[in-house]
Amino acid sequence: MQSRLPTTVYLSADDVIRIVQRVGLSRCIAGVAARIERDFLRWPEFDKSARVACHSRDGVIELMPIADAHEFAFKYVNGHPSNTRAGLPTVMAFGVLADVDTGAPRLLSELTLTTAIRTAAMSALAARTLARPECRVMALIGNGAQSEFQAIAFRDLVGIRTLRVYDVDPAATAKLVANLVDQRLDIVVCNSAADAAQGADIVTTVTADKTNATILRADMIAPGMHINAVGGDCPGKTELHADVLTRGNVFVEYEPQTRIEGDIQQMAADFPVTELWQVLAGTAPGRSGDAEVTVFDSVGFALEDYSALTFIRDTAAELGIGDVVELIPHSDDPKNLFGVLDRHTTNTGPAVFA
Amino acid sequence: MQSRLPTTVYLSADDVIRIVQRVGLSRCIAGVAARIERDFLRWPEFDKSARVACHSRDGVIELMPIADAHEFAFKYVNGHPSNTRAGLPTVMAFGVLADVDTGAPRLLSELTLTTAIRTAAMSALAARTLARPECRVMALIGNGAQSEFQAIAFRDLVGIRTLRVYDVDPAATAKLVANLVDQRLDIVVCNSAADAAQGADIVTTVTADKTNATILRADMIAPGMHINAVGGDCPGKTELHADVLTRGNVFVEYEPQTRIEGDIQQMAADFPVTELWQVLAGTAPGRSGDAEVTVFDSVGFALEDYSALTFIRDTAAELGIGDVVELIPHSDDPKNLFGVLDRHTTNTGPAVFA
């Protein structure tokens, strides 16, 4: 009997870099944003749960599962802000797609680069839904690993033309400026977060410190602003003063997870929020007028990774990129796992030729 | 600046088969059992949680995380009893070890074969702790993918010499008999579970159906028996009649998970159980006498996979087996993820030689 075990495709970091180079970063961000929007519109079809977090002194490791009737997805992701001092990334990730019907894993992929793309796509999709039309100026506070992706996404999907950038680490800002030199964006380097927010239509905060920080205070907020708060995504890790949250209307991805992890962890359990998918679906109001302040309290939800994984999987298949790996032992008789120990394995000498 | 990203080692199914062939199955089971015992004795050092399960019509997909101060581990595992009808294994698994300090993944390994080894090691360790000394006869009910591993483990670690085997599928039993023909075990093929239990010192149930089955009834239980209940490991999936559980003293791995998944899901929330690690540590009593019935209501706990992963990792390193994979993109500046898109990737023509 032939083994009918479906194959598992592996996409390394190098493979996904190649995919993004071939397709182009703008088209990847737009493609992932389109998938996220499509999947958010079928929100009730997903089996959702808050991610499982393992906290330690310097960071957190999280597992983020989700499934619809056909595909199960999960992401492994860490957050260790002190990593950069040791030459390591703050965020590293990989993920899996599996068949719900059989449990067979079908895709194992890097998700570090992909997470930056999906986070930027999610932010821009939320801003396109919630911000005033005609936003042209964005403050970008926090100029680390995810910042350029936010810049490109907001340029392409929201129409941002000017960035007002600030980071406590001037080297991070210099890196952002160098990376975006040919990207048709006017960049203004600012001296503080307050300076950056001055005159901005949208304020994006994407900082890494695992503290209850106050990156934005109420006095920095102008009427009509949209705030895209990306970095407050863990218990004890916030970016907004509570007064900023009461100043505007707050939108979230998945309320049970955001209550634990988002900037609204500072607020009472009944502090009113709206899940973004309801605005996309037309079942809840978004912005009510040009003077309203809207806040997207983003923490990153498993459904966005599902969307990104399916985009990367389909794009890799179109381009013929990726390797088949034997993560699961193949056996002619599925009840005879013991029998695989009789198998001639590779690299053991003559048996390899048997 | 040189990237200091630690490497990730990948062990395929073929690699782990090779490890078990080189070391020998008996020594692997004994090695994993020793690791489990060592890790159970430092139980309070682990950050534990019940696994996260995603249930569907035909099965379940689970993520099982755990960590101590140094290493984070998780396993992906499914359970789809109807898979075998389609030529697929019921259980497929893989897992990861990561550094708690940085979140960097260090090992990605197959765990299908390894799960069979660790489950057998766990069962035999529990029986060595709880069963009467001088047990020689074991009923083995359920002769599927895990059964031979149970047989070898109980032969080596408990002293079992005779197996009384039964499965609703005679082909599964025939396969077990063929696999164990040279394994110094007397095998008696039985006509029913009741027949198999007759005269047994230990009864192991390792069946797959996702139903509230009654594999063992109270009238099959003799004084002094130890029951190793492996297959009841999911809500709605049990093997023992409630009277079997009240007949004996029940021992579990991690109580919060077993209350949801184990055979004790049938019992009241305050039904008394003892966590096995306490018996190993000498802080709770085990068997009180030769007439007592002991029940190990096993569901499989993440700590056992941590133990197995560290054993496989260390053994692979000793043997020089495994490949380094680039699951995380390496970058000279960890804040410059965007910069990896300028990288010369492989297989894109001349750039590969740059």
XYZ file of C-alpha atoms in Angstrom:
708
model
C 0.000 0.000 0.000
C 1.288 3.419 -0.931
C 1.535 5.933 1.914
C -1.067 8.616 1.396
C 0.522 11.041 3.829
C 0.249 14.501 2.297
C 3.501 16.400 1.919
C 4.749 19.128 4.240
C 6.303 22.133 2.482
C 9.069 24.037 4.261
C 9.723 27.713 3.532
C 12.960 28.969 5.090
C 13.702 32.598 5.864
C 15.696 32.681 2.630
C 12.713 31.310 0.682
C 10.359 33.983 2.017
C 12.904 36.742 1.384
C 13.051 35.458 -2.202
C 9.246 35.449 -2.468
C 9.063 39.067 -1.279
C 11.863 40.079 -3.651
C 10.160 38.419 -6.604
C 6.639 39.692 -5.866
C 7.686 43.048 -4.408
C 7.079 44.241 -0.862
C 4.189 46.538 -1.837
C 2.310 43.748 -3.576
C 2.954 41.381 -0.656
C 1.570 43.888 1.852
C -1.456 44.556 -0.359
C -1.971 40.838 -0.886
C -1.847 40.064 2.816
C -4.142 43.016 3.609
C -6.679 41.672 1.093
C -6.508 38.223 2.731
C -6.916 39.701 6.215
C -9.948 41.702 5.084
C -11.495 38.654 3.437
C -10.882 36.507 6.514
C -12.115 39.180 8.974
C -15.361 39.269 6.959
C -15.891 35.564 7.770
C -14.912 36.044 11.431
C -17.652 33.791 12.880
C -16.295 30.805 10.904
C -13.095 30.691 12.979
C -12.425 28.814 16.224
C -10.703 31.613 18.154
C -8.855 31.817 21.459
C -6.496 34.235 23.169
C -2.908 33.221 22.543
C -0.985 31.201 25.134
C 1.859 33.209 26.617
C 4.867 32.033 28.587
C 6.389 35.012 30.388
C 9.963 35.198 31.655
C 12.135 37.952 33.072
C 13.255 39.344 29.721
C 10.382 38.515 27.439
C 7.553 36.315 26.336
C 7.070 33.289 24.077
C 3.613 32.844 22.602
C 1.668 30.225 20.665
C -1.204 31.549 18.567
C -3.609 28.883 17.240
C -6.714 29.379 15.105
C -8.768 27.239 12.740
C -11.679 27.314 10.358
C -13.451 24.171 9.160
C -10.588 23.314 6.795
C -7.274 24.693 8.007
C -5.575 24.967 11.379
C -2.836 27.562 11.757
C -0.518 28.517 14.536
C 2.368 30.878 15.029
C 5.284 30.659 17.442
C 6.500 34.141 18.298
C 8.680 35.693 20.980
C 9.073 39.257 22.207
C 12.393 40.049 23.913
C 13.124 43.801 23.776
C 16.601 43.372 25.290
C 17.618 41.003 22.463
C 18.844 43.838 20.245
C 21.570 44.666 22.785
C 22.906 41.152 22.184
C 22.655 41.427 18.401
C 19.429 39.417 18.202
C 16.011 40.395 16.840
C 13.306 41.376 19.343
C 10.705 39.307 17.506
C 11.279 35.905 15.849
C 8.506 33.764 14.495
C 7.548 30.738 12.471
C 4.237 29.058 11.769
C 2.351 26.070 10.479
C -0.744 25.305 8.415
C -2.398 21.912 8.903
C -5.426 20.063 7.551
C -8.266 20.064 10.066
C -9.697 16.821 8.603
C -6.568 14.752 9.216
C -4.248 16.822 11.401
C -1.450 16.528 8.832
C 0.915 19.528 8.826
C 1.114 20.924 5.265
C 3.262 24.043 5.601
C 6.069 25.073 7.936
C 7.225 28.618 7.249
C 9.391 31.368 8.638
C 7.178 34.146 10.002
C 9.628 36.795 11.212
C 9.621 38.753 7.964
C 6.038 37.685 7.330
C 4.907 39.006 10.727
C 6.299 42.444 9.906
C 4.361 42.349 6.630
C 1.120 41.170 8.202
C 1.328 43.630 11.097
C 1.820 46.512 8.671
C -1.008 45.197 6.478
C -3.325 44.925 9.504
C -2.434 48.451 10.687
C -3.023 49.965 7.265
C -6.293 48.080 6.781
C -7.539 49.361 10.156
C -6.459 52.922 9.316
C -8.138 52.757 5.894
C -11.297 51.734 7.745
C -11.091 54.135 10.700
C -8.974 57.188 9.814
C -10.234 60.311 8.062
C -9.998 60.168 4.284
C -7.157 62.306 2.928
C -4.646 61.495 5.675
C -1.203 62.458 4.361
C 1.040 62.869 7.443
C 1.909 60.051 9.846
C 3.993 60.130 13.004
C 6.041 56.941 13.283
C 7.248 56.547 16.866
C 9.578 53.597 17.278
C 11.916 53.079 14.304
C 12.910 49.451 14.887
C 12.473 46.285 12.857
C 8.797 46.821 11.945
C 8.884 50.546 11.187
C 9.729 50.540 7.464
C 6.985 47.991 6.813
C 4.460 50.309 8.497
C 5.727 53.184 6.353
C 5.320 51.298 3.062
C 1.897 49.927 4.029
C 0.533 53.363 4.973
C 1.979 54.920 1.833
C 0.355 52.297 -0.394
C -2.952 51.609 1.340
C -3.740 54.877 3.143
C -1.998 57.536 1.022
C 0.558 58.773 3.566
C 3.171 61.031 1.939
C 5.039 62.464 4.969
C 6.508 60.601 7.933
C 7.423 62.342 11.178
C 9.793 59.845 12.797
C 11.183 59.486 16.309
C 13.008 56.818 18.313
C 14.896 56.979 21.628
C 17.728 55.288 19.665
C 18.978 57.762 17.007
C 20.727 54.910 15.190
C 17.359 53.247 14.623
C 16.005 56.439 13.077
C 19.109 56.802 10.892
C 18.608 53.255 9.675
C 14.938 53.963 8.838
C 15.883 57.132 6.940
C 18.526 55.256 4.949
C 16.163 52.379 4.167
C 13.382 54.663 2.937
C 15.521 57.079 0.910
C 14.075 55.968 -2.431
C 10.551 55.254 -1.249
C 8.696 58.452 -2.306
C 8.117 59.517 1.310
C 9.060 62.863 2.841
C 10.708 62.114 6.147
C 10.974 64.592 9.012
C 13.243 63.499 11.860
C 11.771 64.698 15.153
C 13.219 65.306 18.639
C 10.507 63.669 20.682
C 7.280 61.736 20.412
C 5.365 64.963 21.057
C 7.261 66.676 18.241
C 6.505 63.766 15.898
C 2.778 63.831 16.724
C 2.589 67.551 15.950
C 0.491 68.014 12.815
C 0.121 64.297 12.146
C -3.128 62.847 10.781
C -2.168 59.389 12.025
C 0.133 58.458 14.907
C 1.701 55.001 14.809
C 3.461 53.756 17.945
C 5.600 50.676 17.435
C 7.943 50.596 20.423
C 9.400 47.527 22.087
C 10.023 48.120 25.802
C 8.175 45.722 28.090
C 7.030 48.455 30.459
C 3.928 50.492 31.110
C 5.328 53.366 29.065
C 3.561 56.580 28.152
C 4.598 57.170 24.578
C 1.445 59.195 23.911
C -0.231 61.597 26.346
C -3.616 63.224 25.846
C -2.032 66.636 25.180
C -0.355 65.229 22.035
C -3.705 64.236 20.526
C -5.478 66.542 18.088
C -9.111 66.248 16.985
C -9.582 63.845 14.087
C -6.393 61.886 14.703
C -6.205 58.150 14.163
C -3.885 56.352 16.547
C -2.353 53.060 15.462
C -0.977 51.586 18.694
C 1.057 48.519 17.742
C 3.648 48.117 20.482
C 1.451 47.680 23.556
C 0.815 43.985 23.157
C 1.612 42.186 26.385
C 0.618 42.362 30.069
C 2.751 45.141 31.565
C 3.598 46.542 28.104
C 1.573 49.600 27.128
C 2.212 52.785 25.127
C -0.789 55.056 25.651
C -1.775 57.117 28.674
C -5.245 56.122 29.869
C -6.497 59.611 28.972
C -5.702 58.904 25.306
C -7.985 55.887 25.423
C -10.872 57.820 26.981
C -10.334 60.649 24.500
C -11.199 58.473 21.481
C -13.199 55.479 20.369
C -11.190 52.286 20.732
C -11.188 49.476 18.166
C -9.570 46.090 18.729
C -8.910 42.835 16.908
C -10.192 40.112 19.280
C -11.575 41.564 22.489
C -10.781 38.678 24.918
C -7.083 38.816 23.968
C -6.833 42.615 23.874
C -8.337 42.921 27.370
C -5.284 40.979 28.597
C -2.578 42.375 26.334
C -3.607 45.664 24.788
C -3.376 49.233 26.020
C -6.901 48.727 27.393
C -5.396 46.435 30.054
C -5.181 49.735 31.996
C -8.944 50.247 31.811
C -11.925 48.692 33.577
C -13.168 45.370 32.204
C -16.270 47.070 30.786
C -14.390 49.889 29.023
C -16.199 50.050 25.670
C -14.397 48.738 22.584
C -15.494 47.652 19.116
C -14.054 44.661 17.266
C -12.756 45.855 13.908
C -14.329 43.011 11.940
C -17.746 44.394 12.818
C -16.857 47.742 11.257
C -15.606 45.971 8.126
C -18.823 43.929 8.026
C -20.982 47.013 8.521
C -22.520 45.728 11.758
C -20.870 48.340 14.016
C -20.092 52.010 13.375
C -16.528 53.162 12.731
C -15.586 56.858 12.699
C -18.561 59.174 13.254
C -17.036 62.434 12.011
C -13.878 64.347 11.150
C -13.247 65.542 14.714
C -13.441 62.111 16.343
C -10.272 60.477 17.635
C -10.028 56.789 16.675
C -7.647 54.356 18.383
C -6.696 50.969 16.962
C -5.379 49.115 20.029
C -3.573 46.386 18.086
C -1.915 43.381 19.715
C -1.709 40.970 16.778
C -4.236 38.189 16.430
C -3.832 34.640 15.155
C -6.270 35.204 12.292
C -3.835 37.696 10.720
C -1.166 34.977 10.732
C -3.592 32.513 9.177
C -4.203 35.061 6.399
C -0.476 35.684 5.956
C 0.386 31.971 5.968
C -2.165 31.176 3.282
C -0.886 34.097 1.159
C 2.724 32.968 1.501
C 1.786 29.326 0.851
C -0.140 30.160 -2.326
C 2.511 32.578 -3.581
C 5.327 30.087 -2.919
C 3.393 27.460 -4.878
C 2.932 29.835 -7.830
C 6.638 30.637 -7.847
C 7.770 27.045 -7.276
C 9.651 28.002 -4.097
C 9.966 25.702 -1.072
C 11.143 22.223 -0.177
C 9.253 19.109 0.847
C 10.333 17.883 4.297
C 9.643 14.603 6.074
C 8.392 15.948 9.375
C 6.111 12.908 9.807
C 7.418 9.355 9.262
C 5.847 7.744 6.210
C 4.668 4.190 6.676
C 2.846 1.827 4.350
C 0.646 0.683 7.246
C -0.404 3.605 9.442
C -0.860 1.268 12.436
C 2.695 0.009 12.041
C 4.779 2.874 13.404
C 7.093 0.271 14.969
C 7.833 -0.969 11.460
C 9.557 2.278 10.450
C 12.466 1.212 12.664
C 13.211 -1.475 10.073
C 13.540 1.175 7.404
C 16.781 1.668 5.528
C 17.690 5.217 6.443
C 20.054 7.494 4.608
C 23.701 8.094 5.536
C 24.135 4.780 7.307
C 26.410 3.214 4.753
C 25.385 0.528 2.256
C 21.750 0.499 3.376
C 21.212 3.762 1.564
C 21.615 1.893 -1.729
C 19.333 -0.973 -0.791
C 28.753 43.106 13.136
C 28.420 39.353 12.958
C 24.912 37.979 13.505
C 24.810 36.225 16.832
C 21.596 34.387 16.102
C 21.976 30.882 17.521
C 21.400 28.049 15.092
C 18.219 26.007 14.790
C 18.761 22.258 14.338
C 16.209 20.282 12.335
C 15.661 16.568 12.955
C 13.487 14.946 10.307
C 11.535 11.737 10.795
C 14.360 9.956 8.990
C 16.920 11.484 11.375
C 15.056 10.300 14.460
C 14.527 6.831 12.984
C 18.301 6.743 12.463
C 18.928 7.875 16.054
C 16.695 5.109 17.425
C 18.332 2.528 15.142
C 21.821 3.579 16.232
C 21.065 3.797 19.968
C 18.526 0.975 20.089
C 14.864 1.289 21.014
C 15.351 -0.142 24.519
C 18.049 2.361 25.372
C 15.987 5.215 23.946
C 12.965 4.265 26.052
C 15.134 3.906 29.155
C 16.873 7.198 28.418
C 13.597 9.069 27.986
C 12.150 7.443 31.125
C 15.193 8.619 33.103
C 14.730 12.159 31.767
C 11.012 12.129 32.600
C 11.751 10.950 36.137
C 14.431 13.611 36.592
C 12.129 16.335 35.267
C 9.092 15.169 37.288
C 11.283 15.462 40.400
C 11.739 19.180 39.655
C 8.034 19.651 38.845
C 7.643 23.007 40.662
C 10.313 24.573 38.418
C 8.076 24.325 35.325
C 5.550 26.855 34.036
C 2.676 24.457 33.319
C -0.686 24.773 31.603
C -3.302 22.454 30.170
C -2.756 22.005 26.455
C -4.749 24.047 23.945
C -7.065 21.838 21.912
C -8.854 22.584 18.655
C -11.638 20.051 18.187
C -13.257 19.173 14.882
C -15.682 16.498 13.712
C -13.071 13.800 13.160
C -10.369 14.691 15.626
C -8.348 17.176 17.577
C -5.219 19.268 17.053
C -3.343 20.271 20.194
C -0.485 22.578 21.167
C 1.363 21.617 24.346
C 3.687 24.322 25.731
C 5.859 24.158 28.858
C 8.973 25.938 30.114
C 11.480 25.991 32.908
C 13.793 28.958 33.552
C 15.994 28.021 30.598
C 14.086 26.142 27.920
C 10.656 26.486 26.369
C 9.207 23.423 24.650
C 6.046 22.764 22.739
C 4.548 19.905 20.807
C 2.058 19.985 17.952
C 0.030 16.781 17.950
C -3.210 15.597 16.389
C -5.544 12.713 17.179
C -7.740 11.522 14.284
C -8.865 7.921 14.846
C -10.500 7.682 11.409
C -7.181 8.528 9.689
C -6.110 4.897 9.515
C -9.025 4.128 7.189
C -7.489 6.628 4.760
C -3.973 5.210 5.139
C -2.841 7.965 7.513
C -1.523 7.724 11.078
C -3.936 8.537 13.914
C -1.288 10.593 15.708
C 1.299 12.882 14.067
C 3.531 15.216 15.981
C 6.498 17.536 15.900
C 8.010 19.848 18.475
C 10.369 22.671 19.270
C 12.864 23.654 21.960
C 13.643 27.354 22.381
C 15.810 29.507 24.641
C 13.720 31.248 27.289
C 16.269 34.088 27.579
C 16.032 35.133 23.930
C 13.082 33.271 22.406
C 15.333 31.811 19.709
C 14.152 28.390 18.471
C 17.035 25.911 18.792
C 15.521 22.561 17.796
C 12.715 21.530 15.471
C 12.124 17.795 15.570
C 9.725 15.128 14.423
C 7.787 13.807 17.416
C 5.559 11.091 15.967
C 8.011 8.269 16.675
C 9.305 10.153 19.701
C 5.793 10.460 21.167
C 5.342 6.694 21.006
C 8.653 6.308 22.857
C 7.872 8.936 25.496
C 4.348 7.619 26.083
C 5.677 4.114 26.613
C 8.444 5.466 28.873
C 5.895 7.440 30.920
C 3.580 4.428 31.249
C 6.392 2.136 32.353
C 7.764 4.703 34.808
C 4.302 5.070 36.367
C 3.868 1.295 36.552
C 7.311 0.844 38.127
C 6.205 3.379 40.735
C 2.641 2.159 41.308
C 2.296 -1.515 40.339
C 3.101 -4.460 42.592
C 6.683 -5.653 42.353
C 7.007 -8.916 40.407
C 4.417 -8.098 37.751
C 4.999 -10.486 34.851
C 1.748 -10.545 32.841
C 0.278 -7.532 31.040
C -2.928 -7.235 29.074
C -2.393 -4.965 26.066
C -5.764 -3.814 24.748
C -5.454 -1.812 21.553
C -2.726 -3.077 19.210
C -2.224 0.020 17.066
C 0.733 2.302 16.435
C 1.795 2.700 20.085
C 1.323 -0.867 21.265
C 4.752 -2.381 20.519
C 6.450 0.539 22.269
C 4.383 -0.158 25.392
C 5.371 -3.824 25.192
C 9.109 -3.108 24.990
C 8.962 -0.478 27.746
C 7.134 -2.764 30.156
C 9.469 -5.652 29.350
C 12.551 -3.541 30.038
C 11.461 -1.301 32.912
C 8.803 -3.351 34.711
C 9.789 -6.968 33.998
C 6.755 -8.026 31.957
C 7.310 -11.413 30.288
C 3.818 -12.282 28.962
C 1.460 -10.135 26.915
C -2.241 -10.882 26.603
C -3.217 -8.905 23.503
C -6.548 -7.859 22.029
C -7.795 -5.426 19.391
C -11.153 -5.074 17.629
C -9.058 -5.117 14.422
C -7.444 -8.607 14.098
C -4.998 -7.226 11.510
C -3.607 -4.839 14.143
C -3.022 -7.775 16.508
C -1.387 -9.810 13.727
C 0.940 -6.889 13.019
C 1.871 -6.633 16.734
C 2.585 -10.363 16.931
C 4.773 -10.202 13.824
C 6.661 -7.142 15.102
C 7.368 -8.698 18.506
C 8.325 -12.195 17.340
C 11.984 -11.840 18.348
C 11.426 -9.702 21.414
C 11.607 -12.276 24.238
C 7.912 -11.868 25.112
C 5.314 -14.626 25.328
C 2.259 -13.401 23.481
C -1.254 -14.736 24.028
C -3.822 -13.546 21.489
C -7.168 -13.069 23.231
C -10.786 -12.915 22.035
C -11.925 -9.933 24.017
C -10.745 -7.261 26.416
C -12.183 -9.308 29.280
C -10.249 -12.355 28.110
C -7.051 -10.300 27.884
C -7.471 -8.902 31.404
C -7.894 -12.405 32.819
C -4.877 -13.179 35.009
C -3.043 -9.962 34.130
C -0.982 -8.098 36.726
C -1.160 -4.916 34.638
C -3.810 -3.891 32.128
C -2.785 -1.351 29.483
C -5.523 0.219 27.372
C -4.295 2.103 24.329
C -7.314 2.411 22.064
C -8.060 5.220 19.629
C -11.816 5.725 19.192
C -13.020 9.186 20.102
C -16.004 7.911 22.064
C -16.961 7.310 25.660
C -16.073 3.641 25.342
C -16.060 1.058 28.090
C -12.976 -0.978 27.359
C -12.660 -1.987 31.010
C -15.544 -2.781 33.372
C -15.252 -3.315 37.118
C -15.856 -7.069 36.766
C -12.613 -7.380 34.765
C -10.553 -5.920 37.590
C -8.796 -8.218 40.066
C -7.308 -7.171 43.416
C -3.769 -5.828 43.080
C -4.049 -4.897 39.423
C -2.395 -1.830 37.998
C -4.299 -0.171 35.178
C -2.387 1.878 32.652
C -5.108 3.826 30.824
C -3.446 5.572 27.894
C -6.161 5.997 25.276
C -8.715 8.100 27.161
C -7.096 11.461 26.531
C -9.658 13.870 25.128
C -13.083 15.243 26.087
C -15.590 12.581 25.000
C -12.852 9.932 24.708
C -12.692 7.552 27.645
C -11.870 3.869 28.137
C -12.773 2.980 31.722
C -16.181 2.469 33.298
C -16.648 4.857 36.219
C -16.777 1.849 38.588
C -13.179 1.014 37.637
C -12.102 4.463 38.781
C -13.906 4.190 42.136
C -12.498 0.674 42.604
C -8.901 1.909 42.718
C -6.709 4.839 43.616
C -6.232 7.135 40.661
C -2.926 8.785 39.734
C -2.551 11.456 37.068
C 0.126 13.538 35.382
C -1.129 17.145 35.653
C -4.480 17.360 37.401
C -5.933 20.463 35.652
C -5.449 18.841 32.232
C -6.586 15.363 33.273
C -9.836 16.719 34.743
C -10.687 17.885 31.200
C -9.260 15.026 29.137
C -8.732 11.923 31.243
C -11.036 9.095 32.199
C -11.830 11.115 35.334
C -13.770 13.561 33.117
C -16.655 11.205 33.995
C -16.259 11.893 37.714
C -17.144 14.805 39.986
C -14.671 17.703 40.051
C -13.557 16.715 43.561
C -12.988 13.028 42.772
C -9.692 12.359 44.561
C -6.555 11.934 42.471
C -2.820 12.090 43.169
C -0.276 13.681 40.834
C 2.395 11.084 40.059
C 5.315 13.464 40.611
C 4.373 13.618 44.288
C 4.700 9.862 44.596
C 8.099 9.981 42.858
C 9.159 12.803 45.207
C 7.927 10.910 48.264
C 5.431 13.616 49.228
C 2.315 11.518 48.527
C 1.681 7.805 49.033
C 1.569 5.429 46.082
C 0.359 1.840 46.413
C -0.609 0.917 49.990
C -0.633 -2.878 49.648
C -0.724 -5.886 47.340
C -4.529 -5.945 47.091
C -4.967 -2.320 46.106
C -5.987 -1.441 42.557
C -3.957 1.439 41.112
C -5.027 3.400 38.041
C -2.720 5.633 36.007
C -5.153 7.860 34.118
C -2.637 9.057 31.535
C -3.388 11.729 28.949
C 0.125 12.821 27.975
C 1.572 15.982 29.439
C 3.866 18.595 27.891
C 6.623 17.922 30.418
C 7.082 14.417 28.966
C 7.665 15.978 25.549
C 10.152 18.433 27.025
C 12.026 15.441 28.491
C 11.884 13.553 25.198
C 12.955 16.580 23.140
C 16.005 17.211 25.317
C 16.941 13.502 25.106
C 16.629 13.473 21.318
C 18.476 16.787 20.993
C 21.405 15.611 23.129
C 21.547 12.204 21.451
C 21.452 13.726 17.970
C 24.317 16.037 18.927
C 26.390 13.089 20.188
C 25.790 11.194 16.953
C 26.268 14.202 14.686
C 22.780 13.802 13.214
C 20.631 16.734 12.099
C 20.769 19.763 9.823
C 20.971 23.464 10.568
C 18.005 25.348 9.105
C 17.440 29.075 8.650
C 14.013 29.368 10.236
C 14.803 32.940 11.360
C 16.320 35.500 8.963
C 19.870 36.423 9.972
C 20.675 40.102 9.892
C 23.800 41.998 10.876
C 21.656 44.683 12.532
C 18.742 43.160 14.451
C 16.731 46.369 14.078
C 17.147 46.233 10.303
C 14.749 43.472 9.278
C 13.869 45.578 6.212
C 17.505 45.263 5.139
C 17.235 41.494 4.608
C 15.213 42.268 1.493
C 18.445 43.561 -0.089
C 20.063 40.216 0.532
C 21.356 38.100 -2.324
C 19.279 34.970 -2.007
C 20.060 31.560 -3.408
C 18.680 30.161 -6.678
C 18.112 33.555 -8.235
C 20.898 33.333 -10.754
C 24.251 35.108 -10.481
C 23.454 36.611 -7.069
C 24.131 33.254 -5.490
C 27.843 33.735 -6.270
C 28.010 37.279 -4.931
